[in-house]
PDB file of C-alpha atoms and ligand atoms in Angstrom:
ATOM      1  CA  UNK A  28      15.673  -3.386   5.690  1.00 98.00           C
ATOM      2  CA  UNK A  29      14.222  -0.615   7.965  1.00 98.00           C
ATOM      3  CA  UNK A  30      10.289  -0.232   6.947  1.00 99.00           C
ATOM      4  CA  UNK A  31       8.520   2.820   9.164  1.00 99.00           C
ATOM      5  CA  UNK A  32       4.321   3.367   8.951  1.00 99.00           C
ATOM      6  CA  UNK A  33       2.580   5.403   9.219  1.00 99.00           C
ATOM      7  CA  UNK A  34      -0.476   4.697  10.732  1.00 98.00           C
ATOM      8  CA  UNK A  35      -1.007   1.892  13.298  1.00 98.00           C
ATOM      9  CA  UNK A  36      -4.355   0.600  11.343  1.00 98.00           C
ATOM     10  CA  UNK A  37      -5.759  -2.825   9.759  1.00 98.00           C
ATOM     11  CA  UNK A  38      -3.155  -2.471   6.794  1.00 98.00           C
ATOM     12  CA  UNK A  39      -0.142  -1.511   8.487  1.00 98.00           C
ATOM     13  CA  UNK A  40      -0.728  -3.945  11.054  1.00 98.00           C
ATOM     14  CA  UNK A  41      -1.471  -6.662   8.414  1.00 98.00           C
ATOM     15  CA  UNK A  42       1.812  -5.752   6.054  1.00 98.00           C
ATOM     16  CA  UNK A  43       4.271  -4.504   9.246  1.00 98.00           C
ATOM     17  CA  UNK A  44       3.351  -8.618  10.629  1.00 98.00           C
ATOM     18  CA  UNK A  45       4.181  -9.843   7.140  1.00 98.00           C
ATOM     19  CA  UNK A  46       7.410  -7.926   6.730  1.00 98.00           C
ATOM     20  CA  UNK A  47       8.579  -8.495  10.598  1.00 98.00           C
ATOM     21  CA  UNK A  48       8.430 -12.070   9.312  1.00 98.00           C
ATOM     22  CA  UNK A  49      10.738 -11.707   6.393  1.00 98.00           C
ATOM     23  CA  UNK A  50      13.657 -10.511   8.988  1.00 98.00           C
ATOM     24  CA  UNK A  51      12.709  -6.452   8.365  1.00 98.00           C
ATOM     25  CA  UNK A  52      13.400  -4.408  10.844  1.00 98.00           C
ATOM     26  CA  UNK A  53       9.540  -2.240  11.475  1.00 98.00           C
ATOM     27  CA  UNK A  54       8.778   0.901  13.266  1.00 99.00           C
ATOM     28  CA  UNK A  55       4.907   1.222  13.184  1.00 99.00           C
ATOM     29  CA  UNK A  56       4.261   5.046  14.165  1.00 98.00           C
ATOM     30  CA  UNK A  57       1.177   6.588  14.987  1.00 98.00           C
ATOM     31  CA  UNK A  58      -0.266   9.548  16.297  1.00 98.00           C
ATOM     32  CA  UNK A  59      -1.406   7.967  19.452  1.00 98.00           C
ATOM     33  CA  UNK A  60       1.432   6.789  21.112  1.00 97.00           C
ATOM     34  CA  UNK A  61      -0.573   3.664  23.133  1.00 98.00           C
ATOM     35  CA  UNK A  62      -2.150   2.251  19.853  1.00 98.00           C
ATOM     36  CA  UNK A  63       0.905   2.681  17.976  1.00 98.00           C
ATOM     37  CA  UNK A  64       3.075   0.280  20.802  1.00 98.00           C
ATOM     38  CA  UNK A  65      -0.124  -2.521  21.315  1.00 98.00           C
ATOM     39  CA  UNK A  66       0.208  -2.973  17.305  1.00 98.00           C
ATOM     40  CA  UNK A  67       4.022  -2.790  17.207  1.00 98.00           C
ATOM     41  CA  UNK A  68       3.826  -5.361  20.391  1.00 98.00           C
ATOM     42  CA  UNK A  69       1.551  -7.653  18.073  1.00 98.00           C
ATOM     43  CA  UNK A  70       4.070  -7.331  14.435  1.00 98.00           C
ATOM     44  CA  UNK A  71       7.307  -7.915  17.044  1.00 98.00           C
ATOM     45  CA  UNK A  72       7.883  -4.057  15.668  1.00 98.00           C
ATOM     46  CA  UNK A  73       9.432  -1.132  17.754  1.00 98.00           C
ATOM     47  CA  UNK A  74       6.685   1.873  18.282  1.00 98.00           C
ATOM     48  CA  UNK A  75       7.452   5.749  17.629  1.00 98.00           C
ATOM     49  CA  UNK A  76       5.594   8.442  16.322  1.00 98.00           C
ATOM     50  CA  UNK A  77       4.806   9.421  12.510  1.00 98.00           C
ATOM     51  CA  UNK A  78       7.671  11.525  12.634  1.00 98.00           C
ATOM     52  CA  UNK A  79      10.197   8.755  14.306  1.00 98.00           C
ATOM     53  CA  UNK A  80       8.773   6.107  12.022  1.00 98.00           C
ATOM     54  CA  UNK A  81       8.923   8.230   8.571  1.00 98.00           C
ATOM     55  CA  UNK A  82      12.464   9.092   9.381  1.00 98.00           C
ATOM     56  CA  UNK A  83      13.332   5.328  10.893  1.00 98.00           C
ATOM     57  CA  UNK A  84      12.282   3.571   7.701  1.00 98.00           C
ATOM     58  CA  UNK A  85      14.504   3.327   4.437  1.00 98.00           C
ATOM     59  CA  UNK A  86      10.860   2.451   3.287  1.00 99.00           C
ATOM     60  CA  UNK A  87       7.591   3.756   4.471  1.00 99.00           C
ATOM     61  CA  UNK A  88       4.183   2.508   4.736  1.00 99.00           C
ATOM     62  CA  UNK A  89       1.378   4.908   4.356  1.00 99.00           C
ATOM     63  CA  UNK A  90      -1.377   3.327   5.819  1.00 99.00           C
ATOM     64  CA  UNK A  91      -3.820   6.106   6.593  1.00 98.00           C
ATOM     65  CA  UNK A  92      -7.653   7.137   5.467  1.00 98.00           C
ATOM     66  CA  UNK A  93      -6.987   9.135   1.701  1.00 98.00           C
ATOM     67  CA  UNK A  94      -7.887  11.900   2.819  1.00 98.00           C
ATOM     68  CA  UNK A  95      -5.297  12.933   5.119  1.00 98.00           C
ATOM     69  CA  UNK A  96      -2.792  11.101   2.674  1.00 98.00           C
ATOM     70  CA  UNK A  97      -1.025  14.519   1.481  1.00 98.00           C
ATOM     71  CA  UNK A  98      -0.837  15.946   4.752  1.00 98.00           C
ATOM     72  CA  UNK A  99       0.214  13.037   6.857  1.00 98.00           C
ATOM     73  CA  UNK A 100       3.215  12.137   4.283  1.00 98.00           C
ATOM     74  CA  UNK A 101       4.909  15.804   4.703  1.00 98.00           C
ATOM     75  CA  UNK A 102       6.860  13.874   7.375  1.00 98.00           C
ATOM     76  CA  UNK A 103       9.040  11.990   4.873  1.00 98.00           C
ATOM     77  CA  UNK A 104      12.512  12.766   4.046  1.00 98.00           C
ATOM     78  CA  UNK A 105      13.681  13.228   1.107  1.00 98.00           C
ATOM     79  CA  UNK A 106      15.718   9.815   0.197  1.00 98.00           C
ATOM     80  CA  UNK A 107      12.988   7.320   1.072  1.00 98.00           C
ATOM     81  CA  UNK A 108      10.608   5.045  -0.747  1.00 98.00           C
ATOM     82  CA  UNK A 109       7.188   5.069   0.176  1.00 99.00           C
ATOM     83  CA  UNK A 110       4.467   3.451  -0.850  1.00 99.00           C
ATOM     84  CA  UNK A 111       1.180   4.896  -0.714  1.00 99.00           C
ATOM     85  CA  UNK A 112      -1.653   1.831  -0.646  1.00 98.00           C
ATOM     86  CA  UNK A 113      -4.464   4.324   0.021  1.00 98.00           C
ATOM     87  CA  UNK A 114      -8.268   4.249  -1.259  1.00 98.00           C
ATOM     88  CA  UNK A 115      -9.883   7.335  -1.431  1.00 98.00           C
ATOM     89  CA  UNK A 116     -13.287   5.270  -2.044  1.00 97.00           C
ATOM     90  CA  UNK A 117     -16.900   7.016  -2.044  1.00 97.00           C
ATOM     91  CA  UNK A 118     -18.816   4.152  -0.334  1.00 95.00           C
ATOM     92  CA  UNK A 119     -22.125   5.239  -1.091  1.00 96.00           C
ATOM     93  CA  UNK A 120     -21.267   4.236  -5.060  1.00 96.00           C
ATOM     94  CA  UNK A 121     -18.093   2.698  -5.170  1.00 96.00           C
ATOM     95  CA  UNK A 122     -16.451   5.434  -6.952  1.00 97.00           C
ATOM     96  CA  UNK A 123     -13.236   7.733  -6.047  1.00 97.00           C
ATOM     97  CA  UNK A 124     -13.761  10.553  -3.836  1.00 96.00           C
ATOM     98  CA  UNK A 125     -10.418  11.623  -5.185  1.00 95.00           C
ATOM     99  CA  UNK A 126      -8.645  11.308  -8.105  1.00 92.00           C
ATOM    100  CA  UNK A 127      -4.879  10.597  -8.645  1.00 97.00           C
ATOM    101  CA  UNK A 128      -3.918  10.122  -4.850  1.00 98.00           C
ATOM    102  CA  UNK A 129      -0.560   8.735  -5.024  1.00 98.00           C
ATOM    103  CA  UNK A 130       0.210  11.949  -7.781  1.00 98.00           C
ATOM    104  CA  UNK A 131      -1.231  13.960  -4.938  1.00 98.00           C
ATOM    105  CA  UNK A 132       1.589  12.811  -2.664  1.00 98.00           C
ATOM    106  CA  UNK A 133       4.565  12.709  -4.744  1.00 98.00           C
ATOM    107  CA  UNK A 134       4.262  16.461  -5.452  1.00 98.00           C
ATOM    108  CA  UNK A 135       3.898  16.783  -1.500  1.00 98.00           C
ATOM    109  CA  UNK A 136       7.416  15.255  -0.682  1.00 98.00           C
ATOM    110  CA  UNK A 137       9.981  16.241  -2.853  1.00 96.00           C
ATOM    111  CA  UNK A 138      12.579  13.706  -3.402  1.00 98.00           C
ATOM    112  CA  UNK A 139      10.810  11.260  -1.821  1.00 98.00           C
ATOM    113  CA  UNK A 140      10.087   7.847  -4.577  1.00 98.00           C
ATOM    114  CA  UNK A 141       6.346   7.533  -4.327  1.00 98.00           C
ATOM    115  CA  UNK A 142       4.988   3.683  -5.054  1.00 99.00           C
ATOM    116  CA  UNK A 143       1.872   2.838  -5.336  1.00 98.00           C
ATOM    117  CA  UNK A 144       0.675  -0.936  -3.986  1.00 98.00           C
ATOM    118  CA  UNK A 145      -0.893  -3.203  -1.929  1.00 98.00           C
ATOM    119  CA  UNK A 146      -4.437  -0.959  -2.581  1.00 98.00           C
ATOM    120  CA  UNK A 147      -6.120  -3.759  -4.880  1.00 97.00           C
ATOM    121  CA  UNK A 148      -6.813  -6.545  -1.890  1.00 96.00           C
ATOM    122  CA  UNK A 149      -7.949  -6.339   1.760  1.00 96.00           C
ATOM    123  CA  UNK A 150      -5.808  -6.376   4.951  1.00 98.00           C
ATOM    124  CA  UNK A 151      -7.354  -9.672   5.580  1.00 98.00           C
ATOM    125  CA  UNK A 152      -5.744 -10.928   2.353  1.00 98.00           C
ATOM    126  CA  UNK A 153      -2.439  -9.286   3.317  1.00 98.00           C
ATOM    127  CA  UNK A 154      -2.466 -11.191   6.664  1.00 98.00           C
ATOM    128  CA  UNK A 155      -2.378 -14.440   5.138  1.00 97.00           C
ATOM    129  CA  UNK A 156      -1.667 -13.990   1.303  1.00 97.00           C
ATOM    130  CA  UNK A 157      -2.383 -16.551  -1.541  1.00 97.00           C
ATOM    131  CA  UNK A 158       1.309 -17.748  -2.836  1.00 97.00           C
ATOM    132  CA  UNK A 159       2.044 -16.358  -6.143  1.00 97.00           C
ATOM    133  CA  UNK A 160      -1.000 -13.132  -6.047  1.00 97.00           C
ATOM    134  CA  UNK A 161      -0.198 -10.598  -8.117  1.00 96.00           C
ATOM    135  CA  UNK A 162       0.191  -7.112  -7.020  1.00 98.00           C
ATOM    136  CA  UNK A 163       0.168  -4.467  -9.422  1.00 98.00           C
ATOM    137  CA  UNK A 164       2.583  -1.718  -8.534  1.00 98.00           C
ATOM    138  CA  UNK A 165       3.293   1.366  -9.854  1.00 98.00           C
ATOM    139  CA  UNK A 166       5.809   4.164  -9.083  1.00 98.00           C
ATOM    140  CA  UNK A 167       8.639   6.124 -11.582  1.00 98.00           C
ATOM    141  CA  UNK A 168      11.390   4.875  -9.020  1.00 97.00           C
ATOM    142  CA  UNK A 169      12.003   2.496  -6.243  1.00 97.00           C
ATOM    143  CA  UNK A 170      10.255  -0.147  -7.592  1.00 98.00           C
ATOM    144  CA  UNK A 171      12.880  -3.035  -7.412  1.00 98.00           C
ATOM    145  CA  UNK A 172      12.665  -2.199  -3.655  1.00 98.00           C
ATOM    146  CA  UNK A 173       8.746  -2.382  -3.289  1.00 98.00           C
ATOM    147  CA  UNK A 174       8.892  -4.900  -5.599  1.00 98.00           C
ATOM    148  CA  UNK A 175      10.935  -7.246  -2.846  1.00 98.00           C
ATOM    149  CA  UNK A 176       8.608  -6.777  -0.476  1.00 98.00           C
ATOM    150  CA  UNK A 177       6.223  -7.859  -2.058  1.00 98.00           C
ATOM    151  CA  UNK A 178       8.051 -11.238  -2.813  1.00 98.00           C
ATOM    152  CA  UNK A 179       8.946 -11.180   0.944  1.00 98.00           C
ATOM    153  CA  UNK A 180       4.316 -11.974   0.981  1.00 98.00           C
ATOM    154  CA  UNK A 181       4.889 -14.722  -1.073  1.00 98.00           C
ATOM    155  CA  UNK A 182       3.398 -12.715  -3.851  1.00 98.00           C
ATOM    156  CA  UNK A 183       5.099 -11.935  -7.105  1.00 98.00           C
ATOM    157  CA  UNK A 184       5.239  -8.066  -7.770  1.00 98.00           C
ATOM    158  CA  UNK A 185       3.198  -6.763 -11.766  1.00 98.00           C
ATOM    159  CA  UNK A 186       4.573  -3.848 -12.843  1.00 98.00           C
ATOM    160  CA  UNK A 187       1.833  -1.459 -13.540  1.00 98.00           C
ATOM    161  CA  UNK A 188       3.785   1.341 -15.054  1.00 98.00           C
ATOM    162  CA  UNK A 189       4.947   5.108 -13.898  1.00 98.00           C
ATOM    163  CA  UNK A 190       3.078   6.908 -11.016  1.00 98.00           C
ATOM    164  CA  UNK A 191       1.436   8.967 -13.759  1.00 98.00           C
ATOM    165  CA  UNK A 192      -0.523   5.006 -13.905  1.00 98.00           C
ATOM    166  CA  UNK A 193      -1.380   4.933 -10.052  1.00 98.00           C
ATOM    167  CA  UNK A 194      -4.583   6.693 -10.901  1.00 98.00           C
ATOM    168  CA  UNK A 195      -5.742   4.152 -12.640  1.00 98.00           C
ATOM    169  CA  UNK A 196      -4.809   1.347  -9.522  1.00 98.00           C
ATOM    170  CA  UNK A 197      -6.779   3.503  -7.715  1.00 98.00           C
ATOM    171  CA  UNK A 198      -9.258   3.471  -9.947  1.00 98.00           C
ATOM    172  CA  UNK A 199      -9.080  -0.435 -10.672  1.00 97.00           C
ATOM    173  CA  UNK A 200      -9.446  -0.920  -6.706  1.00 98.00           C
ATOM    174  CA  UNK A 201     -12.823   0.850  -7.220  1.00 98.00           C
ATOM    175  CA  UNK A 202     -13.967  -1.125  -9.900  1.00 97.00           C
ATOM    176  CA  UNK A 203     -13.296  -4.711  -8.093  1.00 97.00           C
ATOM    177  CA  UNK A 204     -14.547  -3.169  -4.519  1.00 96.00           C
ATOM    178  CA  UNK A 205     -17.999  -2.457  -5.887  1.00 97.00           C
ATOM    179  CA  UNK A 206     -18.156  -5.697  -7.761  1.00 97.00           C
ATOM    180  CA  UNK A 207     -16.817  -7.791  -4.470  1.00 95.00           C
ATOM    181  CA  UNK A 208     -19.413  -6.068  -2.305  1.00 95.00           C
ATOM    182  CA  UNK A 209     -22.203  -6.521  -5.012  1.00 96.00           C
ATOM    183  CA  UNK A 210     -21.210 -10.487  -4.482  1.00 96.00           C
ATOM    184  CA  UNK A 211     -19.682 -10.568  -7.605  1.00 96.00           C
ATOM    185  CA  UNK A 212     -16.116 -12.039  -8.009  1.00 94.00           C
ATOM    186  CA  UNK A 213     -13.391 -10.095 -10.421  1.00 94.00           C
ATOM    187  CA  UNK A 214     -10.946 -13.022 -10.489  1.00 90.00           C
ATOM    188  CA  UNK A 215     -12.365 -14.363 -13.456  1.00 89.00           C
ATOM    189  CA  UNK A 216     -12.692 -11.084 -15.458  1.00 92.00           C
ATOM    190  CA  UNK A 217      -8.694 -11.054 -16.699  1.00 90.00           C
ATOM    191  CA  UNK A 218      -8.024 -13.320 -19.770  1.00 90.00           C
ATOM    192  CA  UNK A 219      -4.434 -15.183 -19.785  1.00 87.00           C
ATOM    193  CA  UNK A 220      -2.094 -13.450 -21.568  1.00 86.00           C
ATOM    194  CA  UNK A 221      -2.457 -15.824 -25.184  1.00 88.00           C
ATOM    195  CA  UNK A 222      -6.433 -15.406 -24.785  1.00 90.00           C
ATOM    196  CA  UNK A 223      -6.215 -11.377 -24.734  1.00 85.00           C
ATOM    197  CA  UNK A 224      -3.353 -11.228 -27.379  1.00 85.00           C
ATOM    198  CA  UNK A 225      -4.010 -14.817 -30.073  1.00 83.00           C
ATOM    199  CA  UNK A 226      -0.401 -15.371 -28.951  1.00 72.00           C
ATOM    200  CA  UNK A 227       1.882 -14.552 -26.099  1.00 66.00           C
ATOM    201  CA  UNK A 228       3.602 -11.300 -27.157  1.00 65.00           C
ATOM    202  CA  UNK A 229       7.737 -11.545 -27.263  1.00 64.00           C
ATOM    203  CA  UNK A 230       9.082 -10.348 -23.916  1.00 65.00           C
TER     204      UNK A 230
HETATM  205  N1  NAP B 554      -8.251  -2.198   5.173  1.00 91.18           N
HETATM  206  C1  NAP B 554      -8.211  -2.606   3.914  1.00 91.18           C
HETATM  207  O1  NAP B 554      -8.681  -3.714   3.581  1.00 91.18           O
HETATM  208  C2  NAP B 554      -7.547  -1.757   2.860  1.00 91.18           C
HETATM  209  C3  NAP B 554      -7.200  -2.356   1.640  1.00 91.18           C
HETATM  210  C4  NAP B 554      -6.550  -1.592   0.669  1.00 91.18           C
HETATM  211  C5  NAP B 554      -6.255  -0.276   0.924  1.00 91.18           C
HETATM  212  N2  NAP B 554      -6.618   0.293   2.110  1.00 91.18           N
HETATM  213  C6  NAP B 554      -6.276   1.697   2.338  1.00 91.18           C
HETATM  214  O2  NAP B 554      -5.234   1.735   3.298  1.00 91.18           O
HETATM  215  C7  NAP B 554      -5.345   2.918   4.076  1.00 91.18           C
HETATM  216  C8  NAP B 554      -5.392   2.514   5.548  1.00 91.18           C
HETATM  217  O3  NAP B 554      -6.517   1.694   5.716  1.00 91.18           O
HETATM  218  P1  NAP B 554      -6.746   0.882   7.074  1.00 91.18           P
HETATM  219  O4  NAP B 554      -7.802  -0.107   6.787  1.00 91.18           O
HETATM  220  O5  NAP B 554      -5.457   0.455   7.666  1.00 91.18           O
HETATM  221  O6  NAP B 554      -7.391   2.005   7.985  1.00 91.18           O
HETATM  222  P2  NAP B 554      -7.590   2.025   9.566  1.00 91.18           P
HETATM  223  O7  NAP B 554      -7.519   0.668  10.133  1.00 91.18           O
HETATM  224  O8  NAP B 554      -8.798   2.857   9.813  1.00 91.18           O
HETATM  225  O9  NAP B 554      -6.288   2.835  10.071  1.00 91.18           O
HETATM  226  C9  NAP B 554      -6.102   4.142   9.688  1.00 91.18           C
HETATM  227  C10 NAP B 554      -4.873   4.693  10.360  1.00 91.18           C
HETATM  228  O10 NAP B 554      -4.741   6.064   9.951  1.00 91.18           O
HETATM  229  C11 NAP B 554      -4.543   6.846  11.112  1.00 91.18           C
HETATM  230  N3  NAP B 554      -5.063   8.195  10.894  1.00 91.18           N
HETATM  231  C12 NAP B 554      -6.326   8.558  10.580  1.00 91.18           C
HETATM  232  N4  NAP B 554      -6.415   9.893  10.447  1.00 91.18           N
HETATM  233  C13 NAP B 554      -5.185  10.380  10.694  1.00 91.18           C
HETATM  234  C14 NAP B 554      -4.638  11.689  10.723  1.00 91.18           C
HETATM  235  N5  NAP B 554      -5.390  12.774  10.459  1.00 91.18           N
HETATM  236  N6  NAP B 554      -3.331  11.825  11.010  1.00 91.18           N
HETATM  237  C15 NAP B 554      -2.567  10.747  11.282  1.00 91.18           C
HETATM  238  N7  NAP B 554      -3.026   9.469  11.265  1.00 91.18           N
HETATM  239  C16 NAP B 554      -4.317   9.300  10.976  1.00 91.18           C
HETATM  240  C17 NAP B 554      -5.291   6.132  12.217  1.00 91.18           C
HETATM  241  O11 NAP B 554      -4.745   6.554  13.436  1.00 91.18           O
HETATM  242  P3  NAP B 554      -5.506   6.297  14.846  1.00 91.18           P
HETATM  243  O12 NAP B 554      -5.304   4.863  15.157  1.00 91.18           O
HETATM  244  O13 NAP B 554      -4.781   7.217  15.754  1.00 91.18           O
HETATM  245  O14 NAP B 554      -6.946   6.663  14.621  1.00 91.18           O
HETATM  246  C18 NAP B 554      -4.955   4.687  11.886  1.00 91.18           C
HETATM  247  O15 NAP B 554      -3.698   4.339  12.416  1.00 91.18           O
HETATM  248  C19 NAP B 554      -6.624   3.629   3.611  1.00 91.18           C
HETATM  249  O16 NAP B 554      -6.274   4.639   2.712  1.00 91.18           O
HETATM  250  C20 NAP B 554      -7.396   2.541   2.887  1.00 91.18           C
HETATM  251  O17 NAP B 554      -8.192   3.038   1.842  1.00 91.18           O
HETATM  252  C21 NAP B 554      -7.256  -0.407   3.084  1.00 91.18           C
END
């Protein structure tokens, strides 16, 4: 598959080396055209420009700061799948500076299938993923397509519901980022499935 990013950062780096891997075919674009070739020279990617990468990939990465989410991702076509794995966190608490990002973007790019992933662990955790992590996505289409890449991380893909449900990722990301940096450790918060429900529910 072609993948294009957008951004030339710590997560497209760590996901563009992941997917390179798998046998995908990466653009990593950027809006400096020197850092976007050292990263792409690092993944075994080809470089280009936001523009060249958004229209390279049948998938793209957005991999840039929240706040410039909506704006940088007017580049899209219509046609492609992208996944938005943005934070729009307030450090000073640990809550959202913005609400509802991935929303934010869909409405941006008509046509384009909006995904929300990969927010909920670090690009340190992306570089060398745990087998079998779960990562919640959410999106109202092009989900079996995220959904493979994140098998191609050795990780097995939760489906988190519609986009209208990406606010609450978002949110969720918030919750376990102020609880890892308080030295606390959210792995152990989740119940199995037969504690939360007395049984395990049909289907
Ligand atoms: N790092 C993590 O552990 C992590 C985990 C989960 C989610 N996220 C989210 O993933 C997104 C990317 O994070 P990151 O850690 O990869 O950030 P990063 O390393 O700081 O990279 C950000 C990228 O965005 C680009 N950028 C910034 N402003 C831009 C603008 N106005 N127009 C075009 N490009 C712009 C930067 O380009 P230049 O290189 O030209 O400055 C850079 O390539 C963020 O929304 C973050 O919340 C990060």
């Amino acid at each position: 598959m072609r993948i294009g990013t957008l951004g030339n950062g710590l997560m497209a780096e760590a996901l563009a080396g992941q997917w390179v891997k798998a046998g995908h075919e990466v653009m990593v674009g950027g809006r400096d055209r020197g850092r976007a070739e050292e990263v792409a020279k690092r993944v075994g990617g080809m470089a280009g420009s936001l523009p060249e990468a958004a229209s390279y990939g049948e998938v793209v990465l957005l991999a840039v700061p929240a706040e410039v989410a909506v704006e940088v991702a007017r580049v899209v076509p219509a046609g492609r799948t992208l996944i938005d794995c943005s934070n729009a966190l307030d450090y000073r608490d640990f809550t959202l500076a913005r609400p509802a990002v991935a929303e934010a973007v869909s409405q941006a790019v008509p046509g384009v299938q909006v995904v929300k992933a990969f927010n909920l662990a670090a690009d340190a955790v992306w570089r060398n993923p745990p087998a079998g992590l779960g990562v919640p996505i959410c999106g109202d289409d092009g989900l079996e397509v995220v959904a493979e890449l994140v098998r191609d991380l050795g990780c097995e893909p939760v489906m988190a519901g519609g986009l209208v449900r990406a606010k609450l990722l978002e949110a969720t990301a918030a919750l376990a980022i102020g609880i890892w940096v308080a030295g606390g450790d959210v792995r152990g918060m989740f119940p199995p499935l037969e504690a939360a429900f007395g049984t395990v529910p049909p289907g």
